[in-house]
Amino acid sequence: MKKNMNVIGMIILISLFLLFYLVANFFLGRKEENKQEIENNNISEVVNHNFDKEKAIVTGLYNNAKILYDVVNNKFRVSQDDVIVMGDITYKKITNFNEVMNGLFTDKGIEKYISDMGSYFAYTDDGYYLAGNLVSYQTYYFRGDSTNIYIIDAKEEEISGIIYERWTSNNKNTLATIRVVREQDKWLIDEINILATE
């Protein structure tokens, strides 16, 4: 008798469970879902903020320009015959100034470079002259064994960054900002500001 009651109890419980399951499915199945389609047109494209392309542009320009800050006469060819003397410094005419600078700097960038290099250059109506009798052309700007370039802003026509050049063996470090701009589908240095050299 006890066994029969257990079996009957189990059958009742299973029946109640099945009844609950069927009723719940019936009513849930009839409920209309409020489906709202999401338009993909409003989803913004994920923007790449690691600036790999921009960093490559700045790095290429910087690698070509930094030697001009370190050894001033390394890329410039000078005339031995066309010279001017200012004070006790003899300046020799640079014969390839435009060739070296025009593919690297904007006009504003060239002016900033000449201004930063000070007495290494002289200018006349005939062009730029390079100091030819200074003991050393070494400025130690941008000389190092570790270069770090950080892009801080990038637009379609302009990239701004920070350059940190570390020279561990000589404790000479250069910190500078750089701005490059696109002119006629070519990226050029518009400005390099040297902030610190120690």
PDB file of C-alpha atoms in Angstrom:
ATOM      1  CA  MET A   1       0.000   0.000   0.000  1.00  0.00           C
ATOM      2  CA  LYS A   2       2.857   2.387   0.891  1.00  0.00           C
ATOM      3  CA  LYS A   3       4.532   1.468  -2.375  1.00  0.00           C
ATOM      4  CA  ASN A   4       1.346   2.227  -4.333  1.00  0.00           C
ATOM      5  CA  MET A   5       1.079   5.628  -2.667  1.00  0.00           C
ATOM      6  CA  ASN A   6       4.651   6.462  -3.640  1.00  0.00           C
ATOM      7  CA  VAL A   7       3.982   5.499  -7.252  1.00  0.00           C
ATOM      8  CA  ILE A   8       0.711   7.470  -7.313  1.00  0.00           C
ATOM      9  CA  GLY A   9       2.494  10.471  -5.780  1.00  0.00           C
ATOM     10  CA  MET A  10       5.215  10.300  -8.409  1.00  0.00           C
ATOM     11  CA  ILE A  11       2.668  10.063 -11.222  1.00  0.00           C
ATOM     12  CA  ILE A  12       0.786  13.087  -9.849  1.00  0.00           C
ATOM     13  CA  LEU A  13       4.018  15.132  -9.590  1.00  0.00           C
ATOM     14  CA  ILE A  14       5.095  14.216 -13.119  1.00  0.00           C
ATOM     15  CA  SER A  15       1.603  15.000 -14.431  1.00  0.00           C
ATOM     16  CA  LEU A  16       1.623  18.418 -12.720  1.00  0.00           C
ATOM     17  CA  PHE A  17       5.070  19.162 -14.117  1.00  0.00           C
ATOM     18  CA  LEU A  18       4.007  18.182 -17.654  1.00  0.00           C
ATOM     19  CA  LEU A  19       0.802  20.213 -17.350  1.00  0.00           C
ATOM     20  CA  PHE A  20       2.750  23.282 -16.160  1.00  0.00           C
ATOM     21  CA  TYR A  21       5.277  22.819 -18.981  1.00  0.00           C
ATOM     22  CA  LEU A  22       2.571  22.579 -21.689  1.00  0.00           C
ATOM     23  CA  VAL A  23       0.580  25.564 -20.373  1.00  0.00           C
ATOM     24  CA  ALA A  24       3.711  27.711 -20.043  1.00  0.00           C
ATOM     25  CA  ASN A  25       4.867  26.853 -23.588  1.00  0.00           C
ATOM     26  CA  PHE A  26       1.412  27.526 -24.989  1.00  0.00           C
ATOM     27  CA  PHE A  27       1.144  31.018 -23.514  1.00  0.00           C
ATOM     28  CA  LEU A  28       4.794  31.961 -24.126  1.00  0.00           C
ATOM     29  CA  GLY A  29       4.562  30.793 -27.734  1.00  0.00           C
ATOM     30  CA  ARG A  30       1.511  33.005 -28.369  1.00  0.00           C
ATOM     31  CA  LYS A  31       3.224  36.118 -26.991  1.00  0.00           C
ATOM     32  CA  GLU A  32       4.336  38.371 -29.870  1.00  0.00           C
ATOM     33  CA  GLU A  33       7.907  39.445 -29.584  1.00  0.00           C
ATOM     34  CA  ASN A  34       8.608  43.090 -30.119  1.00  0.00           C
ATOM     35  CA  LYS A  35      11.425  42.760 -32.602  1.00  0.00           C
ATOM     36  CA  GLN A  36      13.236  45.925 -33.622  1.00  0.00           C
ATOM     37  CA  GLU A  37      15.689  45.756 -36.452  1.00  0.00           C
ATOM     38  CA  ILE A  38      18.969  47.501 -35.879  1.00  0.00           C
ATOM     39  CA  GLU A  39      20.328  49.356 -38.852  1.00  0.00           C
ATOM     40  CA  ASN A  40      24.017  48.826 -39.457  1.00  0.00           C
ATOM     41  CA  ASN A  41      24.273  52.202 -41.169  1.00  0.00           C
ATOM     42  CA  ASN A  42      24.695  53.947 -37.828  1.00  0.00           C
ATOM     43  CA  ILE A  43      27.459  51.726 -36.561  1.00  0.00           C
ATOM     44  CA  SER A  44      30.737  53.606 -36.761  1.00  0.00           C
ATOM     45  CA  GLU A  45      33.747  51.963 -38.236  1.00  0.00           C
ATOM     46  CA  VAL A  46      36.300  51.072 -35.605  1.00  0.00           C
ATOM     47  CA  VAL A  47      39.104  53.601 -35.783  1.00  0.00           C
ATOM     48  CA  ASN A  48      42.687  52.416 -35.483  1.00  0.00           C
ATOM     49  CA  HIS A  49      44.216  54.547 -32.743  1.00  0.00           C
ATOM     50  CA  ASN A  50      47.648  52.948 -32.693  1.00  0.00           C
ATOM     51  CA  PHE A  51      48.788  55.319 -35.499  1.00  0.00           C
ATOM     52  CA  ASP A  52      51.060  52.736 -37.185  1.00  0.00           C
ATOM     53  CA  LYS A  53      50.797  54.401 -40.596  1.00  0.00           C
ATOM     54  CA  GLU A  54      51.353  57.886 -39.197  1.00  0.00           C
ATOM     55  CA  LYS A  55      54.310  56.720 -37.110  1.00  0.00           C
ATOM     56  CA  ALA A  56      55.927  55.218 -40.216  1.00  0.00           C
ATOM     57  CA  ILE A  57      55.530  58.537 -42.068  1.00  0.00           C
ATOM     58  CA  VAL A  58      57.066  60.562 -39.228  1.00  0.00           C
ATOM     59  CA  THR A  59      59.858  58.024 -38.672  1.00  0.00           C
ATOM     60  CA  GLY A  60      60.869  58.080 -42.345  1.00  0.00           C
ATOM     61  CA  LEU A  61      61.041  61.880 -42.448  1.00  0.00           C
ATOM     62  CA  TYR A  62      62.819  62.079 -39.096  1.00  0.00           C
ATOM     63  CA  ASN A  63      65.474  59.527 -40.093  1.00  0.00           C
ATOM     64  CA  ASN A  64      66.310  61.625 -43.164  1.00  0.00           C
ATOM     65  CA  ALA A  65      66.298  64.941 -41.288  1.00  0.00           C
ATOM     66  CA  LYS A  66      68.129  64.128 -38.063  1.00  0.00           C
ATOM     67  CA  ILE A  67      71.562  63.944 -39.705  1.00  0.00           C
ATOM     68  CA  LEU A  68      71.107  67.576 -40.757  1.00  0.00           C
ATOM     69  CA  TYR A  69      70.883  68.507 -37.084  1.00  0.00           C
ATOM     70  CA  ASP A  70      73.852  66.396 -36.037  1.00  0.00           C
ATOM     71  CA  VAL A  71      76.564  66.840 -38.663  1.00  0.00           C
ATOM     72  CA  VAL A  72      75.519  69.923 -40.547  1.00  0.00           C
ATOM     73  CA  ASN A  73      77.725  69.474 -43.612  1.00  0.00           C
ATOM     74  CA  ASN A  74      77.181  65.751 -44.110  1.00  0.00           C
ATOM     75  CA  LYS A  75      74.524  66.062 -46.828  1.00  0.00           C
ATOM     76  CA  PHE A  76      75.349  69.507 -48.159  1.00  0.00           C
ATOM     77  CA  ARG A  77      77.859  69.982 -50.965  1.00  0.00           C
ATOM     78  CA  VAL A  78      79.706  73.295 -50.922  1.00  0.00           C
ATOM     79  CA  SER A  79      81.640  75.326 -53.450  1.00  0.00           C
ATOM     80  CA  GLN A  80      85.278  75.952 -52.602  1.00  0.00           C
ATOM     81  CA  ASP A  81      85.322  79.055 -54.783  1.00  0.00           C
ATOM     82  CA  ASP A  82      82.084  80.839 -53.832  1.00  0.00           C
ATOM     83  CA  VAL A  83      82.764  82.016 -50.258  1.00  0.00           C
ATOM     84  CA  ILE A  84      81.810  84.919 -48.020  1.00  0.00           C
ATOM     85  CA  VAL A  85      83.440  86.007 -44.771  1.00  0.00           C
ATOM     86  CA  MET A  86      81.404  87.268 -41.831  1.00  0.00           C
ATOM     87  CA  GLY A  87      83.404  88.135 -38.732  1.00  0.00           C
ATOM     88  CA  ASP A  88      86.005  85.417 -38.391  1.00  0.00           C
ATOM     89  CA  ILE A  89      83.868  82.732 -40.065  1.00  0.00           C
ATOM     90  CA  THR A  90      84.213  81.772 -43.728  1.00  0.00           C
ATOM     91  CA  TYR A  91      81.007  80.519 -45.301  1.00  0.00           C
ATOM     92  CA  LYS A  92      80.940  78.372 -48.444  1.00  0.00           C
ATOM     93  CA  LYS A  93      78.026  78.373 -50.895  1.00  0.00           C
ATOM     94  CA  ILE A  94      75.808  75.280 -50.642  1.00  0.00           C
ATOM     95  CA  THR A  95      75.317  73.992 -54.179  1.00  0.00           C
ATOM     96  CA  ASN A  96      72.580  71.450 -53.428  1.00  0.00           C
ATOM     97  CA  PHE A  97      70.530  73.210 -50.746  1.00  0.00           C
ATOM     98  CA  ASN A  98      67.171  72.971 -52.548  1.00  0.00           C
ATOM     99  CA  GLU A  99      67.793  69.373 -53.550  1.00  0.00           C
ATOM    100  CA  VAL A 100      68.391  68.355 -49.929  1.00  0.00           C
ATOM    101  CA  MET A 101      65.717  70.469 -48.251  1.00  0.00           C
ATOM    102  CA  ASN A 102      62.742  70.645 -50.641  1.00  0.00           C
ATOM    103  CA  GLY A 103      61.910  66.950 -50.452  1.00  0.00           C
ATOM    104  CA  LEU A 104      62.072  66.977 -46.665  1.00  0.00           C
ATOM    105  CA  PHE A 105      60.804  70.314 -45.300  1.00  0.00           C
ATOM    106  CA  THR A 106      58.081  72.827 -46.079  1.00  0.00           C
ATOM    107  CA  ASP A 107      59.179  76.460 -46.557  1.00  0.00           C
ATOM    108  CA  LYS A 108      58.249  77.100 -42.928  1.00  0.00           C
ATOM    109  CA  GLY A 109      60.210  74.022 -41.879  1.00  0.00           C
ATOM    110  CA  ILE A 110      63.306  75.234 -43.727  1.00  0.00           C
ATOM    111  CA  GLU A 111      63.096  78.637 -42.003  1.00  0.00           C
ATOM    112  CA  LYS A 112      62.759  76.952 -38.590  1.00  0.00           C
ATOM    113  CA  TYR A 113      65.721  74.664 -39.293  1.00  0.00           C
ATOM    114  CA  ILE A 114      67.962  77.569 -40.384  1.00  0.00           C
ATOM    115  CA  SER A 115      66.884  79.569 -37.333  1.00  0.00           C
ATOM    116  CA  ASP A 116      67.639  76.681 -34.963  1.00  0.00           C
ATOM    117  CA  MET A 117      71.083  76.060 -36.478  1.00  0.00           C
ATOM    118  CA  GLY A 118      72.058  79.702 -35.976  1.00  0.00           C
ATOM    119  CA  SER A 119      75.596  80.642 -36.993  1.00  0.00           C
ATOM    120  CA  TYR A 120      76.182  77.507 -39.048  1.00  0.00           C
ATOM    121  CA  PHE A 121      74.425  79.229 -41.951  1.00  0.00           C
ATOM    122  CA  ALA A 122      74.536  82.566 -43.720  1.00  0.00           C
ATOM    123  CA  TYR A 123      72.121  83.789 -46.376  1.00  0.00           C
ATOM    124  CA  THR A 124      72.521  86.156 -49.322  1.00  0.00           C
ATOM    125  CA  ASP A 125      70.510  86.782 -52.458  1.00  0.00           C
ATOM    126  CA  ASP A 126      72.600  84.038 -54.071  1.00  0.00           C
ATOM    127  CA  GLY A 127      71.417  81.408 -51.604  1.00  0.00           C
ATOM    128  CA  TYR A 128      72.548  79.664 -48.427  1.00  0.00           C
ATOM    129  CA  TYR A 129      76.129  79.364 -47.234  1.00  0.00           C
ATOM    130  CA  LEU A 130      77.543  76.924 -44.728  1.00  0.00           C
ATOM    131  CA  ALA A 131      80.217  77.753 -42.170  1.00  0.00           C
ATOM    132  CA  GLY A 132      83.398  76.190 -43.467  1.00  0.00           C
ATOM    133  CA  ASN A 133      86.033  76.889 -40.840  1.00  0.00           C
ATOM    134  CA  LEU A 134      84.362  75.999 -37.572  1.00  0.00           C
ATOM    135  CA  VAL A 135      86.317  73.511 -35.509  1.00  0.00           C
ATOM    136  CA  SER A 136      83.337  71.173 -35.147  1.00  0.00           C
ATOM    137  CA  TYR A 137      79.978  70.782 -36.783  1.00  0.00           C
ATOM    138  CA  GLN A 138      78.755  68.551 -33.985  1.00  0.00           C
ATOM    139  CA  THR A 139      75.593  69.753 -32.253  1.00  0.00           C
ATOM    140  CA  TYR A 140      74.708  66.358 -30.732  1.00  0.00           C
ATOM    141  CA  TYR A 141      71.043  66.970 -31.533  1.00  0.00           C
ATOM    142  CA  PHE A 142      69.185  63.737 -32.230  1.00  0.00           C
ATOM    143  CA  ARG A 143      72.241  61.548 -31.810  1.00  0.00           C
ATOM    144  CA  GLY A 144      71.443  58.411 -29.871  1.00  0.00           C
ATOM    145  CA  ASP A 145      71.105  54.676 -29.701  1.00  0.00           C
ATOM    146  CA  SER A 146      67.399  54.580 -28.861  1.00  0.00           C
ATOM    147  CA  THR A 147      64.702  56.514 -30.701  1.00  0.00           C
ATOM    148  CA  ASN A 148      61.124  56.750 -29.477  1.00  0.00           C
ATOM    149  CA  ILE A 149      58.479  58.440 -31.601  1.00  0.00           C
ATOM    150  CA  TYR A 150      54.998  58.983 -30.199  1.00  0.00           C
ATOM    151  CA  ILE A 151      52.098  60.240 -32.316  1.00  0.00           C
ATOM    152  CA  ILE A 152      49.894  62.590 -30.305  1.00  0.00           C
ATOM    153  CA  ASP A 153      47.472  63.699 -33.029  1.00  0.00           C
ATOM    154  CA  ALA A 154      46.766  62.746 -36.624  1.00  0.00           C
ATOM    155  CA  LYS A 155      44.519  64.385 -39.159  1.00  0.00           C
ATOM    156  CA  GLU A 156      44.120  63.901 -42.867  1.00  0.00           C
ATOM    157  CA  GLU A 157      46.650  66.628 -43.720  1.00  0.00           C
ATOM    158  CA  GLU A 158      48.718  66.888 -40.510  1.00  0.00           C
ATOM    159  CA  ILE A 159      50.479  64.637 -37.997  1.00  0.00           C
ATOM    160  CA  SER A 160      51.910  65.788 -34.655  1.00  0.00           C
ATOM    161  CA  GLY A 161      54.319  63.763 -32.589  1.00  0.00           C
ATOM    162  CA  ILE A 162      57.002  63.687 -29.925  1.00  0.00           C
ATOM    163  CA  ILE A 163      60.565  62.487 -30.493  1.00  0.00           C
ATOM    164  CA  TYR A 164      62.754  61.242 -27.673  1.00  0.00           C
ATOM    165  CA  GLU A 165      66.287  60.338 -28.709  1.00  0.00           C
ATOM    166  CA  ARG A 166      68.373  58.692 -25.994  1.00  0.00           C
ATOM    167  CA  TRP A 167      72.159  58.377 -26.121  1.00  0.00           C
ATOM    168  CA  THR A 168      72.975  56.180 -23.150  1.00  0.00           C
ATOM    169  CA  SER A 169      76.772  56.171 -23.387  1.00  0.00           C
ATOM    170  CA  ASN A 170      77.079  59.982 -23.436  1.00  0.00           C
ATOM    171  CA  ASN A 171      74.050  60.994 -21.355  1.00  0.00           C
ATOM    172  CA  LYS A 172      72.847  63.247 -24.183  1.00  0.00           C
ATOM    173  CA  ASN A 173      69.129  63.034 -24.749  1.00  0.00           C
ATOM    174  CA  THR A 174      67.023  65.102 -27.124  1.00  0.00           C
ATOM    175  CA  LEU A 175      63.333  65.763 -26.616  1.00  0.00           C
ATOM    176  CA  ALA A 176      61.459  67.462 -29.441  1.00  0.00           C
ATOM    177  CA  THR A 177      58.060  67.888 -30.996  1.00  0.00           C
ATOM    178  CA  ILE A 178      57.516  67.351 -34.706  1.00  0.00           C
ATOM    179  CA  ARG A 179      54.704  68.341 -37.035  1.00  0.00           C
ATOM    180  CA  VAL A 180      54.458  67.034 -40.572  1.00  0.00           C
ATOM    181  CA  VAL A 181      51.964  68.182 -43.166  1.00  0.00           C
ATOM    182  CA  ARG A 182      50.830  66.905 -46.532  1.00  0.00           C
ATOM    183  CA  GLU A 183      51.539  69.242 -49.431  1.00  0.00           C
ATOM    184  CA  GLN A 184      50.595  68.106 -52.938  1.00  0.00           C
ATOM    185  CA  ASP A 185      50.289  64.465 -51.860  1.00  0.00           C
ATOM    186  CA  LYS A 186      53.702  64.484 -50.177  1.00  0.00           C
ATOM    187  CA  TRP A 187      54.419  64.495 -46.449  1.00  0.00           C
ATOM    188  CA  LEU A 188      56.946  67.140 -45.341  1.00  0.00           C
ATOM    189  CA  ILE A 189      58.308  68.371 -42.018  1.00  0.00           C
ATOM    190  CA  ASP A 190      56.655  71.674 -41.143  1.00  0.00           C
ATOM    191  CA  GLU A 191      58.267  72.144 -37.764  1.00  0.00           C
ATOM    192  CA  ILE A 192      60.682  70.511 -35.342  1.00  0.00           C
ATOM    193  CA  ASN A 193      60.888  72.127 -31.912  1.00  0.00           C
ATOM    194  CA  ILE A 194      63.823  71.008 -29.780  1.00  0.00           C
ATOM    195  CA  LEU A 195      62.625  71.137 -26.179  1.00  0.00           C
ATOM    196  CA  ALA A 196      65.614  69.698 -24.312  1.00  0.00           C
ATOM    197  CA  THR A 197      69.064  68.325 -25.143  1.00  0.00           C
ATOM    198  CA  GLU A 198      70.288  66.971 -21.812  1.00  0.00           C
TER     199      GLU A 198
END
